[in-house]
């Protein structure tokens, strides 16, 4: 089977499985977030946390709860890293340096999973399990909660509240992420992924040298790493490591896992607003952008427009032989289209234009289909902006799902989509104009600039994958990227929750023939157009000096 | 109802108008005034910057850019000035009508505002019962007397007398109108002229807040406030401006790095060791931010109000105009809006054994003395359908004419021993019985049948040779105005529900509603019913528009989102509504809705166009700046522009010229045909979205073919 055919089979089989996941998981999540009963385990958690699960929260209270929870999470993750030498299961490893610990804490709480540390040698098992793995669950649940809160804003009429953060958080974790991750972990173990609590295992290699092979709770972390669109690997090599991702088909499973929740959420959205076709439309926008991106990345990688790939017959530098070009290119596209950031190949070694696609995916705001929750709310903001312009063009005050898009809604939506470009561009510019920033660059020329641009894009968009080529462990970079991750996560979330509150208060306008239909191909095309023109083009000057300059030379 | 041409309004731009507006345009360059428009404010700052740079390091290129940046700002202020200029001319005429008016203020009664009609004795005329005061000194409640030839000094209600008034100063309609005390035609407007008779007016307007004052302020746009959608759009445009500002400013460190990484590449006018030149950065920024819509936004709003004024509708706020575009339910009065003012004879139904022609002849004869519109319509119908010549009352000698009165509810004639009567069924039947006749049951069936179909039956009877009998029944019916059904179909396609309001009984109302094709009707409507209906529709989330003229319409007019008061109506109605139709034509509500929609569509279309333009500008400027350091980027120069300088200048020139090119569109509004949202969007997406992507590629290329010959372009 040729590479192109293999890629086609891979993509089509993923699409086919997701077509089944979309209604099943989407409907299931709808029931999870609308249910009125609490399980015994949930009640225990609510009692321990002192939360009244049936009390609804206005948006500001919801946001405060979310921010408080995240702040405490950062402190806990930071503390566990700093104190790991004194706690159990530390494997005798020293405390993580302060700036790395801060960076890592923010990174995992923001669902970014940028790793400024080499996983298997820096972190003990306790940190991996109690800090990082826990955050893999709850940070994803936070994103899903925000998405559901926004959808409630659309669905409710003249309501002051948008749900209860604690309930959404607990349910997302207990009812969605834990069960699926559990099953997925078992399947991964069956596929050859390691799962133990052992310390490093010393072996003598064939050439006579010695090597420490680290095992650990890999499969359990791997499952949630993909499912929660986290991306933080147990090993530094991430999904390229044979213990994390041993074969072509575990690679396939990981791609499916990291797409599952973001793809199913539009269905949940459609159910919550009572119009399933609206969910189809949102999914369609995601699919259109994603397919174009996956196709382009594959084409750039397979055509291998560079000297070495031409000589070698394929752009195999930085790719695992067991995945091949399509398995690597597709994984790379999907991991950046979602906010996962897991990698099974070195994006840095991609052809310049293939590498640019991974950047572009993140620059789009990770909306196709985006992170768990963040993809849906990002896409809904783009839909709101589109509806505003398109709605004016049909001669009415724009409305989406019956809610008027007025000054307040546009203000919040605009602020939302200002955040990522501002952070990426300002961060990159700061790095380029700063000795500490420049000092960490291992490469020069447009490729060096690509690496910096990629780092800030990945941090601001909460992706977490890296182009490498930067000594990201330096204090300047740890702090700068940490700030990018924190602002890139929580500013948009606050704007989204405010938007949800503002929408929930409105009484919906009934649809009529004069209402802009938001479920047709016309609208799908428009949202995709707005995404490309308004969001992607903003980055064109920066891209022109980095991957484009490299790719077009 | 104006045709499609009327809908567009006169949007052609007169070059003289441009020149006339130039001083105003220059005055608007004042940054203190311009900052309200964030997009153009940024352009002006950029123009200041490049001016400084051009002075510091002069070159043909930087001066050319500077000039065109200033032109961009001037074109924007010019668009606004032109839009305002149209209103200013109208305001000048209105001012002329107001100046130097004096009033004769009555001394009696001492208690202001009280007046008992009739208490004022015409004998007191001579004793000089009034003071002559300036119109500006009148207060609410003052009573003034106005006679033929005098100008009414202020807004008010006629409390005594009747007069014909020339209101052409405000309505433009030269035919005089009748204003009389009591009822719904009592309101008079300051600045209008009494042509005959004498009236006493109680002033209701406060000085400086009269109708004409408000009208002047409106047409001049003096206290124009941004409408909700305009505010939202401005926020979006400001956000886009910020994004592009970030994108351009952060480009500088990247450019410096890239330049330093390629030491072998030569410096250009656009890019040197210290980065992209300031002039080029500003050019890129100005090209990317949405200047087209930013420049035209306020002109679109002013022109929208102006289009209403041209149709003789005064909107008290821009908010109301916008709300008109969102209207989901239209309440339309049956009489005058859906049907012609009066019922008309449509059929003569003879009684058993009576030839139809005889009935028609008798009906016509009996109606000759009936001057009511219904009576006239019978005469006309007999003439048209039966070719019966209309006879003048004087033609028949010895005829005794019996005129229609509200008491007898009959009219008729006694001639040559024959008596003919026509009138209300009960009255005429009683008259026949009184004269010894016996109306048959068949006649009763006819009468009931006509009532059931929503019509009004009038019975014709005669007494000839001592025998009284019923000749037959005249079917009077409401005549639905031509083209109304099509209009309502259009409304339905636009997603607007039409509800007919009538005082008729439900059966009659239902019949007319079906014939006219409205979606629903409210029969036997009281003012309370109307108010309740509006509230109900609003609770469902729909915006409601209605027209009204009477004082009892005032609560409903105030409750409706768009309340159009008729100028003939009472002051209370005019106060309650948020629009006044000077022509007092209730059908105009439909046009108002269309103008509201057109206003929003124009904004949306130009925003789309503006944003779509950016693609081509990136492709012009990015390779122009960076191909010098990375020659591969010249691949992006898809337009094959001559040189970096000519490419950048072309983009800036296109950006400026497109504003001027679109001024007429902004003033006229984009073409609007009532249709479904989906079709409208498709059309506008093709024209302004796709057009917005393609046009600048062509435009910039064409401009580049010219500017390449300028000095400093290579």
Short mmCIF file of N, CA, C and O in Angstrom, two decimals, chain B residues 51-133:
data_model
loop_
_atom_site.label_atom_id
_atom_site.label_comp_id
_atom_site.label_asym_id
_atom_site.label_seq_id
_atom_site.Cartn_x
_atom_site.Cartn_y
_atom_site.Cartn_z
N UNK B 51 3.55 62.07 7.95
CA UNK B 51 3.90 63.44 7.60
C UNK B 51 5.22 63.80 8.27
O UNK B 51 6.13 64.35 7.63
N UNK B 52 5.32 63.47 9.55
CA UNK B 52 6.55 63.74 10.28
C UNK B 52 7.73 63.02 9.65
O UNK B 52 8.80 63.62 9.42
N UNK B 53 7.53 61.75 9.31
CA UNK B 53 8.62 60.97 8.72
C UNK B 53 9.01 61.53 7.35
O UNK B 53 10.19 61.58 7.00
N UNK B 54 8.00 61.96 6.58
CA UNK B 54 8.28 62.49 5.24
C UNK B 54 9.05 63.79 5.34
O UNK B 54 9.89 64.11 4.49
N UNK B 55 8.76 64.58 6.38
CA UNK B 55 9.50 65.83 6.56
C UNK B 55 10.94 65.52 6.98
O UNK B 55 11.90 66.10 6.48
N UNK B 56 11.07 64.54 7.89
CA UNK B 56 12.40 64.21 8.40
C UNK B 56 13.29 63.62 7.32
O UNK B 56 14.44 64.04 7.15
N UNK B 57 12.76 62.63 6.58
CA UNK B 57 13.55 62.03 5.50
C UNK B 57 12.70 62.04 4.23
O UNK B 57 12.01 61.07 3.93
N UNK B 58 12.72 63.16 3.53
CA UNK B 58 11.81 63.31 2.40
C UNK B 58 12.16 62.35 1.26
O UNK B 58 13.33 62.10 0.98
N UNK B 59 11.14 61.79 0.66
CA UNK B 59 11.31 61.04 -0.57
C UNK B 59 9.97 61.08 -1.31
O UNK B 59 8.93 61.30 -0.68
N UNK B 60 10.04 60.88 -2.61
CA UNK B 60 8.81 60.93 -3.40
C UNK B 60 7.82 59.90 -2.88
O UNK B 60 6.62 60.16 -2.78
N UNK B 61 8.36 58.72 -2.50
CA UNK B 61 7.49 57.64 -2.04
C UNK B 61 6.77 58.01 -0.75
O UNK B 61 5.55 57.90 -0.63
N UNK B 62 7.56 58.52 0.24
CA UNK B 62 6.91 58.80 1.52
C UNK B 62 5.92 59.96 1.40
O UNK B 62 4.88 59.95 2.07
N UNK B 63 6.21 60.91 0.53
CA UNK B 63 5.24 61.99 0.35
C UNK B 63 3.97 61.49 -0.34
O UNK B 63 2.87 61.88 0.03
N UNK B 64 4.17 60.60 -1.32
CA UNK B 64 2.99 60.07 -2.01
C UNK B 64 2.09 59.31 -1.03
O UNK B 64 0.87 59.50 -1.01
N UNK B 65 2.72 58.49 -0.18
CA UNK B 65 1.94 57.75 0.82
C UNK B 65 1.22 58.72 1.76
O UNK B 65 0.03 58.58 2.05
N UNK B 66 1.98 59.73 2.22
CA UNK B 66 1.41 60.69 3.16
C UNK B 66 0.17 61.37 2.57
O UNK B 66 -0.87 61.46 3.22
N UNK B 67 0.33 61.82 1.32
CA UNK B 67 -0.81 62.51 0.68
C UNK B 67 -2.02 61.58 0.64
O UNK B 67 -3.14 61.97 0.97
N UNK B 68 -1.80 60.34 0.25
CA UNK B 68 -2.94 59.43 0.10
C UNK B 68 -3.55 59.02 1.44
O UNK B 68 -4.74 58.76 1.53
N UNK B 69 -2.72 59.00 2.48
CA UNK B 69 -3.29 58.70 3.80
C UNK B 69 -4.20 59.85 4.24
O UNK B 69 -5.28 59.63 4.77
N UNK B 70 -3.72 61.08 3.99
CA UNK B 70 -4.58 62.21 4.34
C UNK B 70 -5.86 62.19 3.52
O UNK B 70 -6.94 62.47 4.03
N UNK B 71 -5.70 61.84 2.23
CA UNK B 71 -6.90 61.77 1.39
C UNK B 71 -7.89 60.72 1.93
O UNK B 71 -9.10 60.93 1.91
N UNK B 72 -7.33 59.60 2.45
CA UNK B 72 -8.21 58.57 3.01
C UNK B 72 -9.08 59.15 4.11
O UNK B 72 -10.29 58.93 4.16
N UNK B 73 -8.44 59.93 5.00
CA UNK B 73 -9.21 60.52 6.09
C UNK B 73 -10.22 61.53 5.55
O UNK B 73 -11.38 61.57 5.97
N UNK B 74 -9.76 62.35 4.59
CA UNK B 74 -10.66 63.38 4.05
C UNK B 74 -11.86 62.72 3.36
O UNK B 74 -12.99 63.18 3.51
N UNK B 75 -11.60 61.64 2.63
CA UNK B 75 -12.72 60.97 1.96
C UNK B 75 -13.75 60.50 2.98
O UNK B 75 -14.96 60.55 2.74
N UNK B 76 -13.25 60.03 4.13
CA UNK B 76 -14.18 59.56 5.16
C UNK B 76 -15.02 60.72 5.70
O UNK B 76 -16.24 60.62 5.81
N UNK B 77 -14.35 61.82 6.03
CA UNK B 77 -15.12 62.95 6.58
C UNK B 77 -16.02 63.54 5.49
O UNK B 77 -17.10 64.04 5.78
N UNK B 78 -15.54 63.45 4.25
CA UNK B 78 -16.36 63.97 3.15
C UNK B 78 -17.66 63.17 3.04
O UNK B 78 -18.73 63.75 2.84
N UNK B 79 -17.55 61.86 3.17
CA UNK B 79 -18.75 61.03 3.08
C UNK B 79 -19.78 61.47 4.11
O UNK B 79 -20.97 61.63 3.80
N UNK B 80 -19.30 61.72 5.32
CA UNK B 80 -20.21 62.14 6.37
C UNK B 80 -20.78 63.53 6.07
O UNK B 80 -21.98 63.77 6.24
N UNK B 81 -19.91 64.41 5.60
CA UNK B 81 -20.36 65.78 5.31
C UNK B 81 -21.40 65.79 4.20
O UNK B 81 -22.38 66.53 4.26
N UNK B 82 -21.17 64.96 3.17
CA UNK B 82 -22.14 64.91 2.07
C UNK B 82 -23.49 64.42 2.58
O UNK B 82 -24.54 64.97 2.27
N UNK B 83 -23.43 63.38 3.42
CA UNK B 83 -24.68 62.82 3.95
C UNK B 83 -25.41 63.88 4.76
O UNK B 83 -26.64 64.01 4.68
N UNK B 84 -24.66 64.65 5.54
CA UNK B 84 -25.30 65.68 6.36
C UNK B 84 -25.78 66.84 5.51
O UNK B 84 -26.77 67.49 5.83
N UNK B 85 -25.04 67.09 4.41
CA UNK B 85 -25.35 68.25 3.57
C UNK B 85 -26.78 68.21 3.05
O UNK B 85 -27.44 69.24 2.95
N UNK B 86 -27.26 66.99 2.73
CA UNK B 86 -28.61 66.88 2.21
C UNK B 86 -29.63 67.35 3.23
O UNK B 86 -30.58 68.05 2.91
N UNK B 87 -29.40 66.98 4.47
CA UNK B 87 -30.32 67.38 5.53
C UNK B 87 -30.25 68.87 5.79
O UNK B 87 -31.25 69.51 6.10
N UNK B 88 -29.04 69.41 5.66
CA UNK B 88 -28.86 70.83 5.99
C UNK B 88 -29.73 71.71 5.10
O UNK B 88 -30.31 72.70 5.58
N UNK B 89 -29.82 71.37 3.81
CA UNK B 89 -30.62 72.18 2.89
C UNK B 89 -32.06 72.20 3.36
O UNK B 89 -32.72 73.24 3.40
N UNK B 90 -32.54 71.02 3.77
CA UNK B 90 -33.91 70.92 4.22
C UNK B 90 -34.13 71.71 5.50
O UNK B 90 -35.14 72.38 5.69
N UNK B 91 -33.12 71.64 6.39
CA UNK B 91 -33.23 72.36 7.65
C UNK B 91 -33.32 73.87 7.41
O UNK B 91 -34.04 74.58 8.12
N UNK B 92 -32.61 74.34 6.39
CA UNK B 92 -32.62 75.77 6.09
C UNK B 92 -34.03 76.23 5.73
O UNK B 92 -34.50 77.28 6.19
N UNK B 93 -34.73 75.45 4.91
CA UNK B 93 -36.10 75.81 4.54
C UNK B 93 -36.99 75.84 5.77
O UNK B 93 -37.84 76.72 5.93
N UNK B 94 -36.77 74.84 6.63
CA UNK B 94 -37.60 74.77 7.84
C UNK B 94 -37.35 75.97 8.73
O UNK B 94 -38.28 76.56 9.28
N UNK B 95 -36.08 76.36 8.86
CA UNK B 95 -35.75 77.51 9.69
C UNK B 95 -36.45 78.75 9.19
O UNK B 95 -36.95 79.55 9.96
N UNK B 96 -36.46 78.88 7.85
CA UNK B 96 -37.08 80.07 7.25
C UNK B 96 -38.54 80.16 7.67
O UNK B 96 -39.08 81.24 7.90
N UNK B 97 -39.19 78.99 7.78
CA UNK B 97 -40.61 79.01 8.12
C UNK B 97 -40.81 79.45 9.56
O UNK B 97 -41.89 79.87 9.94
N UNK B 98 -39.81 79.37 10.38
CA UNK B 98 -39.98 79.60 11.80
C UNK B 98 -39.68 81.03 12.21
O UNK B 98 -40.16 81.52 13.21
N UNK B 99 -38.83 81.68 11.37
CA UNK B 99 -38.30 82.94 11.88
C UNK B 99 -39.35 84.05 11.84
O UNK B 99 -40.29 84.03 11.05
N UNK B 100 -39.19 85.01 12.72
CA UNK B 100 -40.00 86.23 12.77
C UNK B 100 -41.48 85.98 12.94
O UNK B 100 -42.29 86.80 12.53
N UNK B 101 -41.87 84.86 13.49
CA UNK B 101 -43.30 84.67 13.69
C UNK B 101 -43.73 85.40 14.96
O UNK B 101 -43.07 85.30 15.99
N UNK B 102 -44.83 86.13 14.85
CA UNK B 102 -45.39 86.73 16.05
C UNK B 102 -46.71 86.05 16.35
O UNK B 102 -47.32 85.43 15.48
N UNK B 103 -47.13 86.16 17.59
CA UNK B 103 -48.35 85.48 18.01
C UNK B 103 -49.27 86.48 18.68
O UNK B 103 -48.83 87.43 19.33
N UNK B 104 -50.58 86.24 18.53
CA UNK B 104 -51.55 87.05 19.26
C UNK B 104 -52.04 86.21 20.42
O UNK B 104 -52.85 85.30 20.25
N UNK B 105 -51.49 86.49 21.59
CA UNK B 105 -51.81 85.68 22.76
C UNK B 105 -53.00 86.28 23.49
O UNK B 105 -53.01 87.47 23.82
N UNK B 106 -54.01 85.46 23.74
CA UNK B 106 -55.21 85.94 24.42
C UNK B 106 -54.92 86.26 25.88
O UNK B 106 -54.18 85.54 26.54
N UNK B 107 -55.50 87.38 26.34
CA UNK B 107 -55.32 87.72 27.76
C UNK B 107 -56.22 86.87 28.62
O UNK B 107 -55.91 86.52 29.73
N UNK B 108 -57.41 86.62 28.08
CA UNK B 108 -58.38 85.83 28.84
C UNK B 108 -58.35 84.41 28.31
O UNK B 108 -58.10 84.21 27.11
N UNK B 109 -58.62 83.43 29.05
CA UNK B 109 -58.84 83.52 30.49
C UNK B 109 -57.51 83.63 31.22
O UNK B 109 -56.48 83.30 30.68
N UNK B 110 -57.56 84.09 32.42
CA UNK B 110 -56.32 84.30 33.15
C UNK B 110 -55.68 82.96 33.50
O UNK B 110 -54.48 82.81 33.59
N UNK B 111 -56.54 82.03 33.81
CA UNK B 111 -56.04 80.70 34.14
C UNK B 111 -55.48 80.06 32.87
O UNK B 111 -56.21 79.80 31.93
N UNK B 112 -54.19 79.82 32.79
CA UNK B 112 -53.67 79.30 31.52
C UNK B 112 -54.14 77.86 31.27
O UNK B 112 -54.30 77.08 32.20
N UNK B 113 -54.40 77.61 30.02
CA UNK B 113 -54.73 76.24 29.63
C UNK B 113 -56.20 75.90 29.73
O UNK B 113 -56.63 74.86 29.26
N UNK B 114 -56.99 76.74 30.35
CA UNK B 114 -58.41 76.41 30.42
C UNK B 114 -59.15 77.19 29.36
O UNK B 114 -58.89 78.36 29.11
N UNK B 115 -60.04 76.57 28.75
CA UNK B 115 -60.81 77.21 27.71
C UNK B 115 -62.12 76.48 27.52
O UNK B 115 -62.13 75.28 27.30
N UNK B 116 -63.19 77.20 27.66
CA UNK B 116 -64.48 76.61 27.35
C UNK B 116 -64.92 77.15 26.01
O UNK B 116 -65.16 78.36 25.88
N UNK B 117 -65.04 76.29 25.04
CA UNK B 117 -65.44 76.78 23.73
C UNK B 117 -66.76 77.53 23.83
O UNK B 117 -67.66 77.11 24.55
N UNK B 118 -66.83 78.58 23.12
CA UNK B 118 -68.06 79.34 23.10
C UNK B 118 -68.10 80.46 24.11
O UNK B 118 -68.88 81.40 23.96
N UNK B 119 -67.25 80.39 25.15
CA UNK B 119 -67.30 81.45 26.16
C UNK B 119 -66.73 82.74 25.61
O UNK B 119 -66.96 83.81 26.12
N UNK B 120 -66.01 82.58 24.57
CA UNK B 120 -65.31 83.74 24.04
C UNK B 120 -66.21 84.40 23.02
O UNK B 120 -66.60 83.83 22.01
N UNK B 121 -66.52 85.62 23.28
CA UNK B 121 -67.54 86.34 22.52
C UNK B 121 -66.84 87.15 21.44
O UNK B 121 -65.89 87.89 21.72
N UNK B 122 -67.31 87.03 20.23
CA UNK B 122 -66.62 87.71 19.13
C UNK B 122 -66.66 89.22 19.30
O UNK B 122 -65.90 89.95 18.67
N UNK B 123 -67.53 89.71 20.15
CA UNK B 123 -67.59 91.15 20.39
C UNK B 123 -66.31 91.67 21.01
O UNK B 123 -65.95 92.84 20.84
N UNK B 124 -65.62 90.79 21.73
CA UNK B 124 -64.40 91.26 22.40
C UNK B 124 -63.24 91.45 21.43
O UNK B 124 -62.17 91.88 21.81
N UNK B 125 -63.44 91.09 20.19
CA UNK B 125 -62.40 91.26 19.19
C UNK B 125 -61.84 92.68 19.20
O UNK B 125 -60.65 92.90 19.20
N UNK B 126 -62.80 93.61 19.18
CA UNK B 126 -62.40 95.00 18.98
C UNK B 126 -61.65 95.55 20.17
O UNK B 126 -60.81 96.43 20.05
N UNK B 127 -61.99 95.01 21.34
CA UNK B 127 -61.38 95.60 22.52
C UNK B 127 -59.93 95.18 22.69
O UNK B 127 -59.30 95.53 23.68
N UNK B 128 -59.44 94.39 21.72
CA UNK B 128 -58.02 94.01 21.83
C UNK B 128 -57.78 93.06 22.97
O UNK B 128 -57.20 93.41 23.99
N UNK B 129 -58.31 91.84 22.85
CA UNK B 129 -58.21 90.87 23.93
C UNK B 129 -56.88 90.13 23.92
O UNK B 129 -56.70 89.16 24.61
N UNK B 130 -55.97 90.56 23.09
CA UNK B 130 -54.70 89.81 22.99
C UNK B 130 -53.49 90.74 23.07
O UNK B 130 -53.60 91.94 22.88
N UNK B 131 -52.35 90.13 23.35
CA UNK B 131 -51.06 90.82 23.26
C UNK B 131 -50.33 90.26 22.07
O UNK B 131 -50.41 89.06 21.80
N UNK B 132 -49.58 91.09 21.44
CA UNK B 132 -48.72 90.57 20.37
C UNK B 132 -47.37 90.23 20.98
O UNK B 132 -46.71 91.08 21.58
N UNK B 133 -47.01 88.95 20.89
CA UNK B 133 -45.73 88.50 21.46
C UNK B 133 -44.96 87.73 20.39
O UNK B 133 -45.52 87.28 19.40
#
